[in-house]
PDB file of C-alpha atoms in Angstrom:
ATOM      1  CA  UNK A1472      92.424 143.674 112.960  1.00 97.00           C
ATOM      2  CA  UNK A1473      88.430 143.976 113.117  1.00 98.00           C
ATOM      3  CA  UNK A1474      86.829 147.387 112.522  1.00 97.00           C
ATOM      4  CA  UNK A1475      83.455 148.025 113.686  1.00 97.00           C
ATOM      5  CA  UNK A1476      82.061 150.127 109.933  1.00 97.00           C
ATOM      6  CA  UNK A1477      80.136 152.858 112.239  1.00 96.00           C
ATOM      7  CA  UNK A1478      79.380 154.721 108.934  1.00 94.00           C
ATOM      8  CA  UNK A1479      76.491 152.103 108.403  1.00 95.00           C
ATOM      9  CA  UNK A1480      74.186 154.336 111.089  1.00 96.00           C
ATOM     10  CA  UNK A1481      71.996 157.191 109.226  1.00 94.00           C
ATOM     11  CA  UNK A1482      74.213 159.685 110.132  1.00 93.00           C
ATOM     12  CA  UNK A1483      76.978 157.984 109.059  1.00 92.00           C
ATOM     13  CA  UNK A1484      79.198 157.825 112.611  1.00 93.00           C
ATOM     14  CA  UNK A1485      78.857 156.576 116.360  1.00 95.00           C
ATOM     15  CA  UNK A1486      77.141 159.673 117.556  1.00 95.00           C
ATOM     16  CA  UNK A1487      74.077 158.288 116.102  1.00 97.00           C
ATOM     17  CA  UNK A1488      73.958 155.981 119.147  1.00 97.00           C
ATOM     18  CA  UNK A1489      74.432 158.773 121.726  1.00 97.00           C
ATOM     19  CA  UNK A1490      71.974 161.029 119.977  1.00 98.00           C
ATOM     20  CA  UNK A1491      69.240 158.773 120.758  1.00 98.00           C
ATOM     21  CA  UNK A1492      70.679 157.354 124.379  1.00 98.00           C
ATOM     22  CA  UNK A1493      70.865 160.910 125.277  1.00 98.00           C
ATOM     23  CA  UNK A1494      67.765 161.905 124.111  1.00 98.00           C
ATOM     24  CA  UNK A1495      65.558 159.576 125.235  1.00 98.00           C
ATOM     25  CA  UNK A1496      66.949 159.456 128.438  1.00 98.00           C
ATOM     26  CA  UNK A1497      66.237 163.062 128.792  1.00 98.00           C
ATOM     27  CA  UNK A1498      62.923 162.305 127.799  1.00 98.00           C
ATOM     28  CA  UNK A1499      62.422 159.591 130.382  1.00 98.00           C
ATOM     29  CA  UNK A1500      63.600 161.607 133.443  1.00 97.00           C
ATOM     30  CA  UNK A1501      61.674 164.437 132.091  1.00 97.00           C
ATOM     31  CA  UNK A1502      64.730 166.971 131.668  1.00 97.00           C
ATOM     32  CA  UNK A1503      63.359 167.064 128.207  1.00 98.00           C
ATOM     33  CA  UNK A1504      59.967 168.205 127.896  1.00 97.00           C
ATOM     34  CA  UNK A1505      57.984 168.395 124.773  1.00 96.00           C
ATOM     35  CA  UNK A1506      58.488 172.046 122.444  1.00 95.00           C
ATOM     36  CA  UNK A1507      61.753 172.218 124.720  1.00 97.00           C
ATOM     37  CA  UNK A1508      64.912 173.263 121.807  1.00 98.00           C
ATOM     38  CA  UNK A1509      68.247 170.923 122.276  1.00 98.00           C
ATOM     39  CA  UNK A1510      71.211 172.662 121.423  1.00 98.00           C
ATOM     40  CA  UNK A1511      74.625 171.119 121.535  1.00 96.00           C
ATOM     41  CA  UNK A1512      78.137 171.812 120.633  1.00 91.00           C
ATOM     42  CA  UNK A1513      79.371 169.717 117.822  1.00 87.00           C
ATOM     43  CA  UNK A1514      81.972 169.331 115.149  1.00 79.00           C
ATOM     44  CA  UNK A1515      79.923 167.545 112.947  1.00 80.00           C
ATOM     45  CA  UNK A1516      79.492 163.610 113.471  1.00 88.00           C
ATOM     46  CA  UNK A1517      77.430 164.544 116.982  1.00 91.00           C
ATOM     47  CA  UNK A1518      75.473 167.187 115.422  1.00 93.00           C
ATOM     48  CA  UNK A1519      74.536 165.169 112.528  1.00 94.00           C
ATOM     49  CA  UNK A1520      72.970 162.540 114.728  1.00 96.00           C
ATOM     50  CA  UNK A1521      71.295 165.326 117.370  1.00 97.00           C
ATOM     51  CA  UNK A1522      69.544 166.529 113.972  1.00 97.00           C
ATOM     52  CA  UNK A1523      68.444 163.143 112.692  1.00 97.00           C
ATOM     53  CA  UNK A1524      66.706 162.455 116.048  1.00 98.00           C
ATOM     54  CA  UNK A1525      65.215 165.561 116.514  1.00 98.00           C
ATOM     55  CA  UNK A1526      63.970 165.885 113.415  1.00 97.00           C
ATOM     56  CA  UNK A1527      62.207 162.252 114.030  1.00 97.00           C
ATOM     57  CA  UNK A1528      61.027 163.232 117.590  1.00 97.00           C
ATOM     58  CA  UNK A1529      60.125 166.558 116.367  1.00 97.00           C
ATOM     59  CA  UNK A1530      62.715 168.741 118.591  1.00 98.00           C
ATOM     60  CA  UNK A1531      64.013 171.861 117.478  1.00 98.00           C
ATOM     61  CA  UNK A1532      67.663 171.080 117.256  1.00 98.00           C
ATOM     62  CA  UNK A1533      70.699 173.514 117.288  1.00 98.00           C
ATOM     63  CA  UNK A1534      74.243 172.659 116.035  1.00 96.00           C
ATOM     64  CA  UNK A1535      76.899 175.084 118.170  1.00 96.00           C
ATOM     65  CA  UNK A1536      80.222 174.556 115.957  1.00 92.00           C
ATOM     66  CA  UNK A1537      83.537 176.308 115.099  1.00 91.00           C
ATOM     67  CA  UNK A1538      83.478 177.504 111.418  1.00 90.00           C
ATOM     68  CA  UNK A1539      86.871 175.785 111.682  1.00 84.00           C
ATOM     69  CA  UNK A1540      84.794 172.730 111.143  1.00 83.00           C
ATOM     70  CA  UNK A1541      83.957 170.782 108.005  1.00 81.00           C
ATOM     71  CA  UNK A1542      81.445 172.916 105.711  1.00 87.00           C
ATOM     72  CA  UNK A1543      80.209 169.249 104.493  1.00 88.00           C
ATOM     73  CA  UNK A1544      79.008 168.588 107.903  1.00 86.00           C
ATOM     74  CA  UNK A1545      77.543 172.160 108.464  1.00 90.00           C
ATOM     75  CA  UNK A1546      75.323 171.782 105.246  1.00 93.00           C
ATOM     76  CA  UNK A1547      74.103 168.104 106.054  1.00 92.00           C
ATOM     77  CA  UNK A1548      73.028 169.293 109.517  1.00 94.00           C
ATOM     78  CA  UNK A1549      71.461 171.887 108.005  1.00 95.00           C
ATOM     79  CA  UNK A1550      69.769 169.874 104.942  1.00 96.00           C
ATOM     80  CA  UNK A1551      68.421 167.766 108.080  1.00 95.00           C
ATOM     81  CA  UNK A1552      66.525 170.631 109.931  1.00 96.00           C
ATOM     82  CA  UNK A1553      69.621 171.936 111.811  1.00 97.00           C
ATOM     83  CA  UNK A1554      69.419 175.208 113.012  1.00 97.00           C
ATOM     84  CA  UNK A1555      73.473 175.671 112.751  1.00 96.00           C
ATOM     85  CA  UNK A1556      75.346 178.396 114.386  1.00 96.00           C
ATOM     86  CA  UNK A1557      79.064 179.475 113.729  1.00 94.00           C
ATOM     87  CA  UNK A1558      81.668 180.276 115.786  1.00 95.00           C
ATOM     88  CA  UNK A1559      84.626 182.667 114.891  1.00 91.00           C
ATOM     89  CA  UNK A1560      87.943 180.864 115.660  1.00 90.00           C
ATOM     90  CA  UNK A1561      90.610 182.496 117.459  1.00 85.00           C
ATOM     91  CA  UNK A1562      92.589 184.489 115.767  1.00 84.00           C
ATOM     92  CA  UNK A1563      95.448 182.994 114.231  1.00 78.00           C
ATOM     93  CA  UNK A1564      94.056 179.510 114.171  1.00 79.00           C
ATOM     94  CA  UNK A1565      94.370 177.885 110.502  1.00 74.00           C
ATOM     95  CA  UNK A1566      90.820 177.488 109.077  1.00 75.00           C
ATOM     96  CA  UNK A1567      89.897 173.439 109.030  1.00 72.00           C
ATOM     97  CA  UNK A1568      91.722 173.266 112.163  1.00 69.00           C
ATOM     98  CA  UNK A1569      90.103 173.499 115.693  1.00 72.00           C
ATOM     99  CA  UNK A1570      92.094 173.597 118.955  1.00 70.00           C
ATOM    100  CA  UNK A1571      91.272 173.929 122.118  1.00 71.00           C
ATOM    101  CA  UNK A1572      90.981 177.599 122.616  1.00 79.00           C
ATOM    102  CA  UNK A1573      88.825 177.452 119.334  1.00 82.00           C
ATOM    103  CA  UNK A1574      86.408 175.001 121.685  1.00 82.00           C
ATOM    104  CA  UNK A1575      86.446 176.914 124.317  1.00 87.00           C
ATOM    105  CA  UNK A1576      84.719 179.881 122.450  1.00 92.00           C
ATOM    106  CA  UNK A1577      82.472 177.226 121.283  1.00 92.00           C
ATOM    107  CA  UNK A1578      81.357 176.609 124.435  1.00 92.00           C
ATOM    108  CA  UNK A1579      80.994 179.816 125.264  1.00 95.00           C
ATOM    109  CA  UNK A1580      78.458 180.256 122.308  1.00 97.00           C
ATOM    110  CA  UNK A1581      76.894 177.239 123.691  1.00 96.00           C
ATOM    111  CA  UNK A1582      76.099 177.958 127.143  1.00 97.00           C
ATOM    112  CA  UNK A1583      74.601 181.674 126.019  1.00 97.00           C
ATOM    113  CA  UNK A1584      72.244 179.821 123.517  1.00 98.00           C
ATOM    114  CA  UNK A1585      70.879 177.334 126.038  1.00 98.00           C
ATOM    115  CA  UNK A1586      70.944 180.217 128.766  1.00 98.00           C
ATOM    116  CA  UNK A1587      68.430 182.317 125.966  1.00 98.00           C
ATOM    117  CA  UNK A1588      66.014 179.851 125.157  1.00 97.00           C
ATOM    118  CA  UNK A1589      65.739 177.778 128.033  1.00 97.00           C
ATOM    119  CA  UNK A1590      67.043 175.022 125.985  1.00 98.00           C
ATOM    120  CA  UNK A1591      67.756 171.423 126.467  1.00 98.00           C
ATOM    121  CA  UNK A1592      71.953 170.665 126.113  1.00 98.00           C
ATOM    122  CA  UNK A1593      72.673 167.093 125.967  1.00 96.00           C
ATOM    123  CA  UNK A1594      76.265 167.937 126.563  1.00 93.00           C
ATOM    124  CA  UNK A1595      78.223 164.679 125.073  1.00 92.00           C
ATOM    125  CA  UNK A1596      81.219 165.490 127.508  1.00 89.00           C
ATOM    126  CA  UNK A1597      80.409 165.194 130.425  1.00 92.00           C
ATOM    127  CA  UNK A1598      76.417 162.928 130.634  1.00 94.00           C
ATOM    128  CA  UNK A1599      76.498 159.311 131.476  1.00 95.00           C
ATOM    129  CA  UNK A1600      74.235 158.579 128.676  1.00 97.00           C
ATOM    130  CA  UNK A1601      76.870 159.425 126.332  1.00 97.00           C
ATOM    131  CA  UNK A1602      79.066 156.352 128.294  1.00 97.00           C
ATOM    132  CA  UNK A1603      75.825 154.292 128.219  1.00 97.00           C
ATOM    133  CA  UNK A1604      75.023 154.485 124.350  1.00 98.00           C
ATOM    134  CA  UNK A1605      78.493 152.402 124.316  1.00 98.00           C
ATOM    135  CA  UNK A1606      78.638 150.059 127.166  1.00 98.00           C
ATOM    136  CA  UNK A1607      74.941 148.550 126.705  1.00 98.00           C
ATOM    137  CA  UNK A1608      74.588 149.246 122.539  1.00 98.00           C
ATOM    138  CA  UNK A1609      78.579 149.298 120.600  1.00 98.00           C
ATOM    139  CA  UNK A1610      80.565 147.102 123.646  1.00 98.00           C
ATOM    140  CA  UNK A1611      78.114 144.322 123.261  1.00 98.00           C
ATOM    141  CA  UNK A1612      77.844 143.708 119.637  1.00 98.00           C
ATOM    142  CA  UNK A1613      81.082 144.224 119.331  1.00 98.00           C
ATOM    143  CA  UNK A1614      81.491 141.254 121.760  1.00 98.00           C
ATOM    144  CA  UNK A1615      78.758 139.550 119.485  1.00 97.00           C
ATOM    145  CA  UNK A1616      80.187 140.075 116.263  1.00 97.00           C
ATOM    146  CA  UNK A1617      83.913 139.702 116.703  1.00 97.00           C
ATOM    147  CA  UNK A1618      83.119 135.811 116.618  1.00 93.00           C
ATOM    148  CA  UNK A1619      86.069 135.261 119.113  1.00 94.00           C
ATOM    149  CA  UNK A1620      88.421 136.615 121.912  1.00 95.00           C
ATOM    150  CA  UNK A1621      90.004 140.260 121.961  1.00 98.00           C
ATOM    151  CA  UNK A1622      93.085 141.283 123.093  1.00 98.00           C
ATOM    152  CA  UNK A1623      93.061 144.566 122.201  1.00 98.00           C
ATOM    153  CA  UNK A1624      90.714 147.839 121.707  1.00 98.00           C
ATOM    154  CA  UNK A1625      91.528 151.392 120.756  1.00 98.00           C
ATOM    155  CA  UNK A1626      89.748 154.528 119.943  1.00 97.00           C
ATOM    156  CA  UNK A1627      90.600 158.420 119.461  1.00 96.00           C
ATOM    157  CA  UNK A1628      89.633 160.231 122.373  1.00 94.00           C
ATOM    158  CA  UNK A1629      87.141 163.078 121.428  1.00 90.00           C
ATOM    159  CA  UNK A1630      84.495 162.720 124.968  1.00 91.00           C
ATOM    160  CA  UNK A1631      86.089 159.746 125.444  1.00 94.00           C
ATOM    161  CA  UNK A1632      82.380 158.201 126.117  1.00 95.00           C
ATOM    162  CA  UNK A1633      83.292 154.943 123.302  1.00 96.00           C
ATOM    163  CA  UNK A1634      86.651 154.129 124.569  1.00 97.00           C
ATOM    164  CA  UNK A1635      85.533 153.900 128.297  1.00 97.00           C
ATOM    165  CA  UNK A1636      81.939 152.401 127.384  1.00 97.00           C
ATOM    166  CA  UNK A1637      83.558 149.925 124.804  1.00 98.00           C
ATOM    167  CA  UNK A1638      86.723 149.324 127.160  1.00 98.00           C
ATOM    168  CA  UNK A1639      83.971 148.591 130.311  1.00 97.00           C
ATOM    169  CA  UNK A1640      82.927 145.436 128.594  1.00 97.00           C
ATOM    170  CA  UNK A1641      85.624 144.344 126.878  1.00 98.00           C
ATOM    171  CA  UNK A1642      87.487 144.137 130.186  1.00 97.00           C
ATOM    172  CA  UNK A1643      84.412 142.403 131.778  1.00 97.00           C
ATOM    173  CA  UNK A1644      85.043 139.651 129.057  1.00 97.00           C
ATOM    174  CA  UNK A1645      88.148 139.373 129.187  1.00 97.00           C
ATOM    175  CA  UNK A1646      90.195 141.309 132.081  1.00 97.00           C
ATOM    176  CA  UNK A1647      93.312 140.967 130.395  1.00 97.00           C
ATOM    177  CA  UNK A1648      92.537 142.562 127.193  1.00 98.00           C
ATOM    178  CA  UNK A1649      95.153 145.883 126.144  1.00 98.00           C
ATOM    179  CA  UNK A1650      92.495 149.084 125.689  1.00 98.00           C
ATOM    180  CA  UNK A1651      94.582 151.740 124.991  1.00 98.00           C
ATOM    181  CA  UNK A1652      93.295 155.672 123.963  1.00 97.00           C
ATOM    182  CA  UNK A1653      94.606 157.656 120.913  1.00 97.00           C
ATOM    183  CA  UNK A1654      95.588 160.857 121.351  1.00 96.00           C
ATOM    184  CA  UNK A1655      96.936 163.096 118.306  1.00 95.00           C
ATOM    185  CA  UNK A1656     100.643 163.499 118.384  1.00 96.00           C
ATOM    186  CA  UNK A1657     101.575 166.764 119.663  1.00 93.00           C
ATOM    187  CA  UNK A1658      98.210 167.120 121.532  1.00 91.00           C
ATOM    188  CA  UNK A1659      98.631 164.379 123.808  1.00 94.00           C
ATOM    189  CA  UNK A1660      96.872 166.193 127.087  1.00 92.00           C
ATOM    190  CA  UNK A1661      95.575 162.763 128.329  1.00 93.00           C
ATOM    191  CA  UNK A1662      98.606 160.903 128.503  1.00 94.00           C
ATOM    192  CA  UNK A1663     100.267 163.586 129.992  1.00 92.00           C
ATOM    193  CA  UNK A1664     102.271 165.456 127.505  1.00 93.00           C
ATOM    194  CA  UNK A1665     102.405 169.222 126.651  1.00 91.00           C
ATOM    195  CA  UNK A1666     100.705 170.624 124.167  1.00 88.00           C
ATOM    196  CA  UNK A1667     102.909 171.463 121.182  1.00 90.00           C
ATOM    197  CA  UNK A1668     100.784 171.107 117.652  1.00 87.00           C
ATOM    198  CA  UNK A1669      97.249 171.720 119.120  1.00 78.00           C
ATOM    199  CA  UNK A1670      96.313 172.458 115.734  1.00 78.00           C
ATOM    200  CA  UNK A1671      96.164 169.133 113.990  1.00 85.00           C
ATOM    201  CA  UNK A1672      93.485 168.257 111.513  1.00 84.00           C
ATOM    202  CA  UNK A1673      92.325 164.803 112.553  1.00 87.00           C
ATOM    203  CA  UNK A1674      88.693 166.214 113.620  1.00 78.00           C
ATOM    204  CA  UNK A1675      86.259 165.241 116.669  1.00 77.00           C
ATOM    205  CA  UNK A1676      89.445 164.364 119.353  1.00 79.00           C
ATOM    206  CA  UNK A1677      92.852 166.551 121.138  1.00 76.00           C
ATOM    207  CA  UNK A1678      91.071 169.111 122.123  1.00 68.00           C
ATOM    208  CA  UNK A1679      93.447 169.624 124.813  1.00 61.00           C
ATOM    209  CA  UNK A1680      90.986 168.772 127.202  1.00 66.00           C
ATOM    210  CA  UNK A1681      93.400 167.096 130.490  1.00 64.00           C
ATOM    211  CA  UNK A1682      90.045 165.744 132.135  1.00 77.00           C
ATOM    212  CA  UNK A1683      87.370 163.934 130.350  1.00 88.00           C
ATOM    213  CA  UNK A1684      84.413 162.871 132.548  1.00 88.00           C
ATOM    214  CA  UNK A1685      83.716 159.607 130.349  1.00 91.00           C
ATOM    215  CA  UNK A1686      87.577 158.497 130.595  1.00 91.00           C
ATOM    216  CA  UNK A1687      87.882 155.697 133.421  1.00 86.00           C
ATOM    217  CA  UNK A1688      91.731 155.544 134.042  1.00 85.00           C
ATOM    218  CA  UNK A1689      91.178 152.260 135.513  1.00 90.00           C
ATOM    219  CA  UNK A1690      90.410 151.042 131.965  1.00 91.00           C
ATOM    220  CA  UNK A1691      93.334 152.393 130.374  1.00 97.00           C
ATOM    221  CA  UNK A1692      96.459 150.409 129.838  1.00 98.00           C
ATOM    222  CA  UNK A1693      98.130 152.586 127.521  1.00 97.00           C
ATOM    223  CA  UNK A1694      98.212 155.870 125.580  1.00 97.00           C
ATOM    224  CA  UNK A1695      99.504 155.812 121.418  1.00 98.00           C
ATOM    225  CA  UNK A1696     100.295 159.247 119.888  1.00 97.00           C
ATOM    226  CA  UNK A1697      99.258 159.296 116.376  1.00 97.00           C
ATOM    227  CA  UNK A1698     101.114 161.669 114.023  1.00 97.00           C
ATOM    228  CA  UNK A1699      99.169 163.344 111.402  1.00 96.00           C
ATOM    229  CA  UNK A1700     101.003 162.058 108.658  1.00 97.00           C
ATOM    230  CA  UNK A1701     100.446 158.496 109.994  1.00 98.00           C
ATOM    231  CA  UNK A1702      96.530 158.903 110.169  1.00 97.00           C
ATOM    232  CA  UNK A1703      96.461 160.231 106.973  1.00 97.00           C
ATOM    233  CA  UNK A1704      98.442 157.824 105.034  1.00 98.00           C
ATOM    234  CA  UNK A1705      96.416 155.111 106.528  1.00 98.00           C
ATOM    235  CA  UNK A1706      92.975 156.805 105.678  1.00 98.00           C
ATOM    236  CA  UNK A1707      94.299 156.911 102.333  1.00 98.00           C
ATOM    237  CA  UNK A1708      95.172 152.962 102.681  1.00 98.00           C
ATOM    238  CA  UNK A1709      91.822 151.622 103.848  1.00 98.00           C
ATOM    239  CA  UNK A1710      90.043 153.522 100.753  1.00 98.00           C
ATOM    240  CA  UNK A1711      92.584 151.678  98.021  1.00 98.00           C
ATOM    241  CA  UNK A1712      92.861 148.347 100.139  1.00 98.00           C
ATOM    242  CA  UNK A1713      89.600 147.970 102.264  1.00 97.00           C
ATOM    243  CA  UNK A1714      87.214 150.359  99.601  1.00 97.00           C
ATOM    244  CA  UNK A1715      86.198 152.194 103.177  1.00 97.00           C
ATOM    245  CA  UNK A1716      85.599 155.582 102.248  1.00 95.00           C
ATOM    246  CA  UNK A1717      86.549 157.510 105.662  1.00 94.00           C
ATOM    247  CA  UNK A1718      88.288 160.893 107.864  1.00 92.00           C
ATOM    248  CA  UNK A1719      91.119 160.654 109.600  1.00 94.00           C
ATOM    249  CA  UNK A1720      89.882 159.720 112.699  1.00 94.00           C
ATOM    250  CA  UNK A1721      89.288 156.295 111.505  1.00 96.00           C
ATOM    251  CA  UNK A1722      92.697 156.397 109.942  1.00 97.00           C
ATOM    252  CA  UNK A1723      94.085 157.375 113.789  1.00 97.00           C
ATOM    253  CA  UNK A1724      92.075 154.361 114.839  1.00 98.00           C
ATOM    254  CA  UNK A1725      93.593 152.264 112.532  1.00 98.00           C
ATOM    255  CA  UNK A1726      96.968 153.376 112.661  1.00 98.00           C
ATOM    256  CA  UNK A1727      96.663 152.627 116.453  1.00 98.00           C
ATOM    257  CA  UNK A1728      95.123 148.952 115.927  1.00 98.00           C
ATOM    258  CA  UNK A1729      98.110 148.211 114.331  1.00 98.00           C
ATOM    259  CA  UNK A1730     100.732 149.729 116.098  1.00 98.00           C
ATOM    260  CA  UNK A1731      98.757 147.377 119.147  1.00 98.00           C
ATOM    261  CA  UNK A1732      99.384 144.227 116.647  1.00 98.00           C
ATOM    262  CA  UNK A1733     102.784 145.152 115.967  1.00 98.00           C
ATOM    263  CA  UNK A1734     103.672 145.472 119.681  1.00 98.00           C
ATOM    264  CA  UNK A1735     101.469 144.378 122.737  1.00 97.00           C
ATOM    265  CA  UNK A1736      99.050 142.377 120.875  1.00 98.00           C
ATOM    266  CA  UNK A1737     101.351 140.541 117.993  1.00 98.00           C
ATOM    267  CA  UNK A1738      99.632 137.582 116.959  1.00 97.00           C
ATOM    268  CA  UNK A1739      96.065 138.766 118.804  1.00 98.00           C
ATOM    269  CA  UNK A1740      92.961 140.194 117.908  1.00 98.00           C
ATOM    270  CA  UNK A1741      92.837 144.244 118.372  1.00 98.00           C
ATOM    271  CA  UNK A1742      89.337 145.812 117.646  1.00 98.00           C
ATOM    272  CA  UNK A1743      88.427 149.658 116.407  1.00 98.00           C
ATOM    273  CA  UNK A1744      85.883 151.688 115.122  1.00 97.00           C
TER     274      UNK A1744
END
């Protein structure tokens, strides 16, 4: 089991890699121009790394999220220059918990904001740079630094943009290798599965969202449902045994690495974030 520690980037998570894809990609077709504000729906990790490269490429940067979100997040976007706007959640959703209807007001709030100030969006869901970011910068040194062959790769599905970037050349090195996408149990849109528990709390993934622009099916060999017990008890796990301090969508990552090396990949070399 190899884990790629994404927490090492400034923001502490992936989306520090499609920040800056996505924004200097913009700014080398010119759909960014310079003054222009960039405003984005996040729950956190993407916002975090919008803010870090704004702030750097002085860019007025606006973080569109639920205020069923992490406050932790909210404050270090804002402590980074954020300009951070809340979102009311449906009513009846528990608080800490987003679903998809929660999103969709989200976007909503999103689309009015970038409508009102002739903003930039990078939107994470549906660009290519967002795929990019991962096939040409995480796929390859993952490649690199896994010292060997992989059998195996797995990620929770948020935009699906690492799975299907990661999954691209991981295939192209090995065609046979097992990529398979996480969903949370319960919320399991992609695999095909009604939604029943659309308020889980592993954060940044099951949205509910049945069609994800990044997600090539061609790269997908399987689908693991991850129960939130399960990606908690392993989060808990890789902080006593590992002394990796992290949410539990690294635990759902985990959880599904080694549900891979218990089944499809026993005695092979399965690879997460």
């Amino acid at each position: 089991l190899l884990a790629k520690l994404e927490f090492l980037n400034p923001g502490a998570s992936k989306k520090d890699r499609v920040a800056l894809r996505m924004i200097e990609e913009a700014e080398e077709s010119g759909e960014l121009r310079p003054g222009q504000h960039v405003v984005e729906l996040t729950s956190g990790n993407a916002g975090t790394g919008f803010a870090i490269v704004c702030a750097i490429k002085g860019y007025h940067f606006v973080a569109v999220m639920s205020k069923g979100n992490s406050a932790e997040r909210r404050r270090m976007m804002a402590a980074l220059g954020a300009e951070v706007v809340l979102v009311d959640q449906m009513p009846g959703s528990p608080a800490g918990q987003v679903s998809g209807p929660d999103l969709d007001l989200v976007e909503q709030a999103t689309q009015r904001i970038v409508r009102e100030r002739g903003a930039f969006r990078p939107d994470q869901f549906h660009r290519q740079s967002n795929f990019n970011a991962h096939y040409y910068g995480t796929g390859p040194e993952i490649l690199r630094q896994a010292g060997g062959p992989i059998d195996g790769w797995c990620e929770f599905a948020g935009t699906a943009g690492t799975f299907a970037g990661v999954a691209e050349r991981i295939k192209e090195a090995n065609p046979a290798a097992l990529c398979y996408v996480l969903e949370p149990a319960g919320a399991a849109v992609l695999a095909g599965h009604a939604i029943t528990h659309a308020n889980h709390p592993i954060q940044g993934g099951g949205y509910a969202r049945a069609q994800l622009d990044m997600l090539r099916r061609e790269h997908v060999d399987g689908y693991l449902q991850i129960e939130d017990e399960e990606a908690v008890e392993v989060t808990r796990r890789l902080a006593r045994e590992e002394a990796l301090f992290c949410g539990f969508s690294s635990g759902a990552n985990v959880a599904g690495a080694l549900r891979m090396l218990a089944g499809p990949c026993a005695g092979g070399t399965v690879v997460t974030l």
